[in-house]
Short mmCIF file of C-alpha atoms and ligand atoms in Angstrom, two decimals:
data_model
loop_
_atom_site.label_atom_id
_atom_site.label_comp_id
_atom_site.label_asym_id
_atom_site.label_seq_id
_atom_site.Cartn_x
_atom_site.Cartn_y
_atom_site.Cartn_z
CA UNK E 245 -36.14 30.59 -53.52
CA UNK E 246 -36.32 29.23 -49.89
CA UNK E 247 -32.78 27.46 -48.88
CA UNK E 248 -33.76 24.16 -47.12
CA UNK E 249 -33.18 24.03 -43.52
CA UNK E 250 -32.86 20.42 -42.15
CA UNK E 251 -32.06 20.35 -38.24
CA UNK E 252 -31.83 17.50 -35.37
CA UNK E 253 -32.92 17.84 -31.92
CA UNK E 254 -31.42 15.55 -30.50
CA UNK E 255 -33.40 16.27 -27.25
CA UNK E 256 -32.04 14.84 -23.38
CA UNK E 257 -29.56 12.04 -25.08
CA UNK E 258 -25.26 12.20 -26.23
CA UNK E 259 -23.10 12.60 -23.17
CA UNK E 260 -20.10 15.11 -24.23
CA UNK E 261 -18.49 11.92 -25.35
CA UNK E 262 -21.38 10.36 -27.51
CA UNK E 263 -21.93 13.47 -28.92
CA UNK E 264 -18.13 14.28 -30.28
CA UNK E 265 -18.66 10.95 -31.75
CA UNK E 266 -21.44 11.76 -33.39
CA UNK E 267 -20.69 14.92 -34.88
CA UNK E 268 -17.57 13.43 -35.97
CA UNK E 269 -19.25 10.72 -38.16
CA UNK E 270 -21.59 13.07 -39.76
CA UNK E 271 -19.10 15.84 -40.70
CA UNK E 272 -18.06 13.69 -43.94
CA UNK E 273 -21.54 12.36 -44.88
CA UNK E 274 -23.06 16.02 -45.17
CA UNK E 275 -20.42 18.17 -46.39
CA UNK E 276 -21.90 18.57 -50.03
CA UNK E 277 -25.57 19.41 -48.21
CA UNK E 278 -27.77 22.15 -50.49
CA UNK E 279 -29.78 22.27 -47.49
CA UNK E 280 -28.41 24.61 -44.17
CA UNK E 281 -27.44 22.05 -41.91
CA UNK E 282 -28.14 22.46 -37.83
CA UNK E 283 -27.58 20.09 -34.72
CA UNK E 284 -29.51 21.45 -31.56
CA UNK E 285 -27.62 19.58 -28.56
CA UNK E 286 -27.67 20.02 -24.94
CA UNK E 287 -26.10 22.49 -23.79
CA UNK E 288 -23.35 20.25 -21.83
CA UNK E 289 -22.26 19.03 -25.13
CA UNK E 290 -21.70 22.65 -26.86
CA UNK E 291 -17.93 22.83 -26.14
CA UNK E 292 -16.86 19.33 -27.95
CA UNK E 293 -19.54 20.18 -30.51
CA UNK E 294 -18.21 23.50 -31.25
CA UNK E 295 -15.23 22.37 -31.49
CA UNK E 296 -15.61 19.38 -33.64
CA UNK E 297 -17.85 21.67 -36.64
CA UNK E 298 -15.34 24.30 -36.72
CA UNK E 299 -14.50 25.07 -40.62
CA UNK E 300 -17.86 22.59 -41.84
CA UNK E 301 -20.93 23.50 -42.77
CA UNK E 302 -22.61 22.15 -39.84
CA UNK E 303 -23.91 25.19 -37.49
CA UNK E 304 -24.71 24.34 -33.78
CA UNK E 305 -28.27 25.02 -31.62
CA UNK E 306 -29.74 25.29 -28.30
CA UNK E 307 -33.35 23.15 -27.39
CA UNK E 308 -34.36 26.43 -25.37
CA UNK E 309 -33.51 30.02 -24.20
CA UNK E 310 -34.66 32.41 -21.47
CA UNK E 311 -36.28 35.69 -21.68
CA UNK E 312 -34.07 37.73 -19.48
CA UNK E 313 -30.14 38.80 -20.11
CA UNK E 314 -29.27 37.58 -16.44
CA UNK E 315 -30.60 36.84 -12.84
CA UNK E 316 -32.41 34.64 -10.38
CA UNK E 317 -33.14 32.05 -12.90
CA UNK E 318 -31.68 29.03 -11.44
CA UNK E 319 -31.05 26.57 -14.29
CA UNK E 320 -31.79 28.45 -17.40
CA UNK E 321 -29.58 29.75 -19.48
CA UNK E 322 -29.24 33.80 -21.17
CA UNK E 323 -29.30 33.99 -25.17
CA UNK E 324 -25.85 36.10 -24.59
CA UNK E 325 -24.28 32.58 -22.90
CA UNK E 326 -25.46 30.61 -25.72
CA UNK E 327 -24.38 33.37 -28.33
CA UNK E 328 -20.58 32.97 -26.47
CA UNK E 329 -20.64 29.24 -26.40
CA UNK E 330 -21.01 29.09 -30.28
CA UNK E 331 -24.57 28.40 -30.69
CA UNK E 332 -26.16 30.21 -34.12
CA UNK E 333 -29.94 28.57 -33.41
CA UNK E 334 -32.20 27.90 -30.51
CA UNK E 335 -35.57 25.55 -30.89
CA UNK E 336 -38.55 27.63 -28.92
CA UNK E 337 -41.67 26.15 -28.00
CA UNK E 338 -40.97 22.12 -28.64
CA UNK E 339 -44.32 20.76 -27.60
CA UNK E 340 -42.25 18.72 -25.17
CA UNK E 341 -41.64 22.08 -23.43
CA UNK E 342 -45.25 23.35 -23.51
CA UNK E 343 -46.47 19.85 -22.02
CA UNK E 344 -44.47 19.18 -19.29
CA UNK E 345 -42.13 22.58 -18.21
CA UNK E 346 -45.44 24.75 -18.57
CA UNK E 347 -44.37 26.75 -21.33
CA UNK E 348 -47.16 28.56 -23.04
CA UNK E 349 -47.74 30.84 -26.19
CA UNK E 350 -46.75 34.54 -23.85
CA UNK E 351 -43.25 32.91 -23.09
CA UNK E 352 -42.32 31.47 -26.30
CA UNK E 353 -43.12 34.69 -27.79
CA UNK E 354 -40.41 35.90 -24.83
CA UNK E 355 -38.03 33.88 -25.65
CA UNK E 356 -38.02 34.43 -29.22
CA UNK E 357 -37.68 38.02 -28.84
CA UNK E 358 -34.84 37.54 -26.54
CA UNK E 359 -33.14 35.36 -28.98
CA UNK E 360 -33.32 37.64 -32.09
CA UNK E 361 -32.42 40.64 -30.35
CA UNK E 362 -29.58 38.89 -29.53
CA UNK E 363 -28.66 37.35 -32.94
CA UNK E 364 -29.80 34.01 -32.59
CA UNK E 365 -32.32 32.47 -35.51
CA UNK E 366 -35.17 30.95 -33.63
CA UNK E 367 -36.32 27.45 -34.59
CA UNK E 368 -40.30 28.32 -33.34
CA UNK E 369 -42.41 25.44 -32.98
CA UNK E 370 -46.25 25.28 -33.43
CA UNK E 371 -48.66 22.23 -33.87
CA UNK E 372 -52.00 20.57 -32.81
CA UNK E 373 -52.44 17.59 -30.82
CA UNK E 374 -54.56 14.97 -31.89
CA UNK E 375 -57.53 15.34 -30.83
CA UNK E 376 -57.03 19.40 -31.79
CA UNK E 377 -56.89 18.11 -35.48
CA UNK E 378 -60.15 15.57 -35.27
CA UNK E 379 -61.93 18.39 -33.74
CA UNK E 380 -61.01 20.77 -36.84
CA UNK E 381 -59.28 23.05 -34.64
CA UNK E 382 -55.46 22.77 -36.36
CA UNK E 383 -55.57 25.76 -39.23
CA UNK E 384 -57.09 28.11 -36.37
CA UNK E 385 -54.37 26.91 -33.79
CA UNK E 386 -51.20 27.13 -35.62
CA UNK E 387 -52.05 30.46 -36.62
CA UNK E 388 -52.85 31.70 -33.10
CA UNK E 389 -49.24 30.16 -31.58
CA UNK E 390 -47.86 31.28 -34.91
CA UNK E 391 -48.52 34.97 -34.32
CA UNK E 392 -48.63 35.11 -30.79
CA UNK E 393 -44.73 33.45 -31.01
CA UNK E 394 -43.89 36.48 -33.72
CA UNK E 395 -45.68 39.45 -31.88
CA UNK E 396 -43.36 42.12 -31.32
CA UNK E 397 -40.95 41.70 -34.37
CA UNK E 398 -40.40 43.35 -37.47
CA UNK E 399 -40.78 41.97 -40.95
CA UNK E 400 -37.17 42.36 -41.43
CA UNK E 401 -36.62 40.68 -37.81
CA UNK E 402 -38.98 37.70 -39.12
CA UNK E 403 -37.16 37.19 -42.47
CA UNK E 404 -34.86 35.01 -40.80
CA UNK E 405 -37.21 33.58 -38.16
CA UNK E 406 -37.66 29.84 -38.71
CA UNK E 407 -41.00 28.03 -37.62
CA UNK E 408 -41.09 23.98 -37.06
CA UNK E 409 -44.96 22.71 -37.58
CA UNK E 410 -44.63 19.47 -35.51
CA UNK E 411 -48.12 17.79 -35.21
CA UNK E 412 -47.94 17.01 -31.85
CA UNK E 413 -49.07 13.10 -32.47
CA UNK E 414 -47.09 12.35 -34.81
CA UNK E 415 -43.86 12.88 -32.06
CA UNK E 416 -41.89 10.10 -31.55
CA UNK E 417 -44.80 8.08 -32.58
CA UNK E 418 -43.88 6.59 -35.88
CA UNK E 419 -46.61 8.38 -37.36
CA UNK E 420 -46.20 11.07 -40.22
CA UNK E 421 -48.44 13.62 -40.99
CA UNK E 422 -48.81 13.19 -44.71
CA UNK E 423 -46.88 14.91 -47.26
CA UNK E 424 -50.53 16.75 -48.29
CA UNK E 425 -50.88 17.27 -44.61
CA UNK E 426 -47.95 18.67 -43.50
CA UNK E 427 -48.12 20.79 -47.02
CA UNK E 428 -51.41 21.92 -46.45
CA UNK E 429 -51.40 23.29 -42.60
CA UNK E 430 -47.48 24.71 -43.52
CA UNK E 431 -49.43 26.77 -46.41
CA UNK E 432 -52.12 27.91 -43.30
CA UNK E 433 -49.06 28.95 -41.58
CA UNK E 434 -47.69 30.82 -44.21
CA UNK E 435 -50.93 32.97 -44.97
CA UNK E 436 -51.00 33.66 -41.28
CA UNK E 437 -48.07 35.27 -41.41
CA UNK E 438 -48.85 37.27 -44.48
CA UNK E 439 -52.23 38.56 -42.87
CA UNK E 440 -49.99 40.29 -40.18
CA UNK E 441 -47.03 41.13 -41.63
CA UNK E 442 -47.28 40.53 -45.89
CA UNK E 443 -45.12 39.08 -48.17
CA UNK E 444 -42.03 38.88 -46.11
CA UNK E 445 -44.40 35.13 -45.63
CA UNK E 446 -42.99 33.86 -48.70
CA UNK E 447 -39.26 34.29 -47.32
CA UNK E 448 -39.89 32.58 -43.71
CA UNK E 449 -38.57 29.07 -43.63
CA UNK E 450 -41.45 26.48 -42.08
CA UNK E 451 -39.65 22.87 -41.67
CA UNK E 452 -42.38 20.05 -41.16
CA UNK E 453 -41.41 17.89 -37.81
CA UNK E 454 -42.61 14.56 -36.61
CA UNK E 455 -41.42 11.30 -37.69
CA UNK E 456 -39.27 12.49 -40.37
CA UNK E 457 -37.01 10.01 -41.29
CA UNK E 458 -34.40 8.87 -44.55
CA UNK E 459 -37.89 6.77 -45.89
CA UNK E 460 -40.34 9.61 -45.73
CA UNK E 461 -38.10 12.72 -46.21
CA UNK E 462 -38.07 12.89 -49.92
CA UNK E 463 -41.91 13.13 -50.12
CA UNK E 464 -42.17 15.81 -47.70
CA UNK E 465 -39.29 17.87 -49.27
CA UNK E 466 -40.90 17.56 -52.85
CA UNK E 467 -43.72 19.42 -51.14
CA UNK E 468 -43.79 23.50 -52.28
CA UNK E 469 -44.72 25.24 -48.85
CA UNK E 470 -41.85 22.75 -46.73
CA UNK E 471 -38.86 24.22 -46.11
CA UNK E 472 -37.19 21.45 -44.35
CA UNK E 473 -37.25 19.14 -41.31
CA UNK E 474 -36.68 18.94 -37.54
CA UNK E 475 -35.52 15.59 -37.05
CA UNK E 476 -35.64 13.93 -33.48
CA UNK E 477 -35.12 10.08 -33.04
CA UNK E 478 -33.32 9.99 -37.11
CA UNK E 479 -31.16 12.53 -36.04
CA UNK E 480 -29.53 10.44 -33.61
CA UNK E 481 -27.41 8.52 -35.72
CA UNK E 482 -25.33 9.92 -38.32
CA UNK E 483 -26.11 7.82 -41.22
CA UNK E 484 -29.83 8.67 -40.84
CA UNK E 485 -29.81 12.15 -40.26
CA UNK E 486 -27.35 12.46 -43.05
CA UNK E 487 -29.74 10.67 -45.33
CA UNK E 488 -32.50 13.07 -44.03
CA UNK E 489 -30.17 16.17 -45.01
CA UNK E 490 -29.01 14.72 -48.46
CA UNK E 491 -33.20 14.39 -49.32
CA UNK E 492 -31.88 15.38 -52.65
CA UNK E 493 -29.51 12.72 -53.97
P1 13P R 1418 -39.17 12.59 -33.87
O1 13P R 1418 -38.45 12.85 -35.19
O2 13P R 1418 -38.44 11.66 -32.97
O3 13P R 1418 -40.60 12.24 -34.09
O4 13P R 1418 -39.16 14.01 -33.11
C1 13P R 1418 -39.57 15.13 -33.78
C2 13P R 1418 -39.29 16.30 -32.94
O5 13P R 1418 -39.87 16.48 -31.88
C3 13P R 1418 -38.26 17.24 -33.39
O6 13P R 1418 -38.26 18.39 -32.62
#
């Protein structure tokens, strides 16, 4: 119903070089994906990585966008100059963003209305932190930065929105939320979505994030309500990202 979407961030790492190298091993190891398959680079490597995917069915993506078509913003980059440079995606909201560039729910939701009206599918990501989830607060939370991130589009516009749930602790950390976990608050997502804005819900794509690796990736894709994965540290090196999108074979 719900084509899998399995997509690295590869974060602040792959010089131009690295990444051309990268791309380059992965192109053959992913070709016969069922999933839709997305690298979100820096934006210094966008050029070779452009370049390199032409004519495969990898699609490239930005880590972040700003609000405004041009101006005063030194060091951020329009959704127009990412549109021109190739890029089809653009990640929104990484909690790495919110915790230390001060990005909060009003500007995400600015962001991703900058990127859709400019064509770009926005990779929007929502989770709790730890202690967030011990205190019972994650079902309420990822429904709040859920909506507020959405406010202002259409159904149609949403259709094609995709949302991340990354539990913030489980980042880099080794741990996983489990596959019951992840299913569970992705479900909480969903519903939020269909309070506002009905069953367009059961057509958004909602990729689980955090930890996801070639061991655990088969569990979490057998679950109903994941769509797919945003893979950080396993998407890094070819063989294990390509493992991640081949969670099938
Ligand atoms: P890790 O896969 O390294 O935990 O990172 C997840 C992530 O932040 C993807 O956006």
């Amino acid at each position: 119903m719900r084509k899998p979407i399995i997509a690295g961030n590869w974060k602040m790492n792959k010089t131009p070089s690295e990444a051309k190298a990268l791309v380059e091993a992965l192109i053959p190891l992913v070709k016969e994906a069922v999933c839709d398959v997305v690298v979100c680079t820096p934006a210094v490597d966008f050029a070779v990585v452009s370049k390199a995917i032409e004519g495969t069915n990898i699609k490239l993506g930005a880590e972040n966008v700003h609000w405004a078509a041009s101006g005063a913003y030194t060091g951020e980059l329009s959704a127009d100059m990412l549109k021109e440079c190739g890029v089809e995606y653009v990640i929104i909201g990484h909690s790495e963003r919110r915790q230390y560039f001060g990005e909060t729910d009003a500007t995400v939701n600015q962001r991703t209305l900058a990127a859709v009206k400019a064509g770009l599918t926005p990779i929007i990501c929502v989770g709790e932190k730890r202690e967030q989830r011990e205190a019972g607060y994650t079902n309420a939370l990822v429904s709040y930065q859920t909506l507020i991130a959405l406010a202002g589009l259409t159904p149609e516009q949403i259709e094609n929105v995709v949302i991340a749930y990354e539990p913030v602790w489980a980042i880099g950390t080794g741990l996983t939320a489990t596959d019951e976990q992840a299913n569970e608050t992705i479900g909480v997502i969903r519903e939020a979505i269909r309070s506002t804005y009905g069953d367009v819900a059961d057509k958004v794509r909602i990729q689980y994030g955090g930890s996801m690796n070639p061991k655990n990736c088969k569990g979490l894709m057998a679950q109903p309500e994941i769509d797919g994965g945003l893979i950080g540290g396993a998407s890094l090196k070819a063989e294990d990202f390509s493992k991640v999108v081949n969670f099938d074979k």
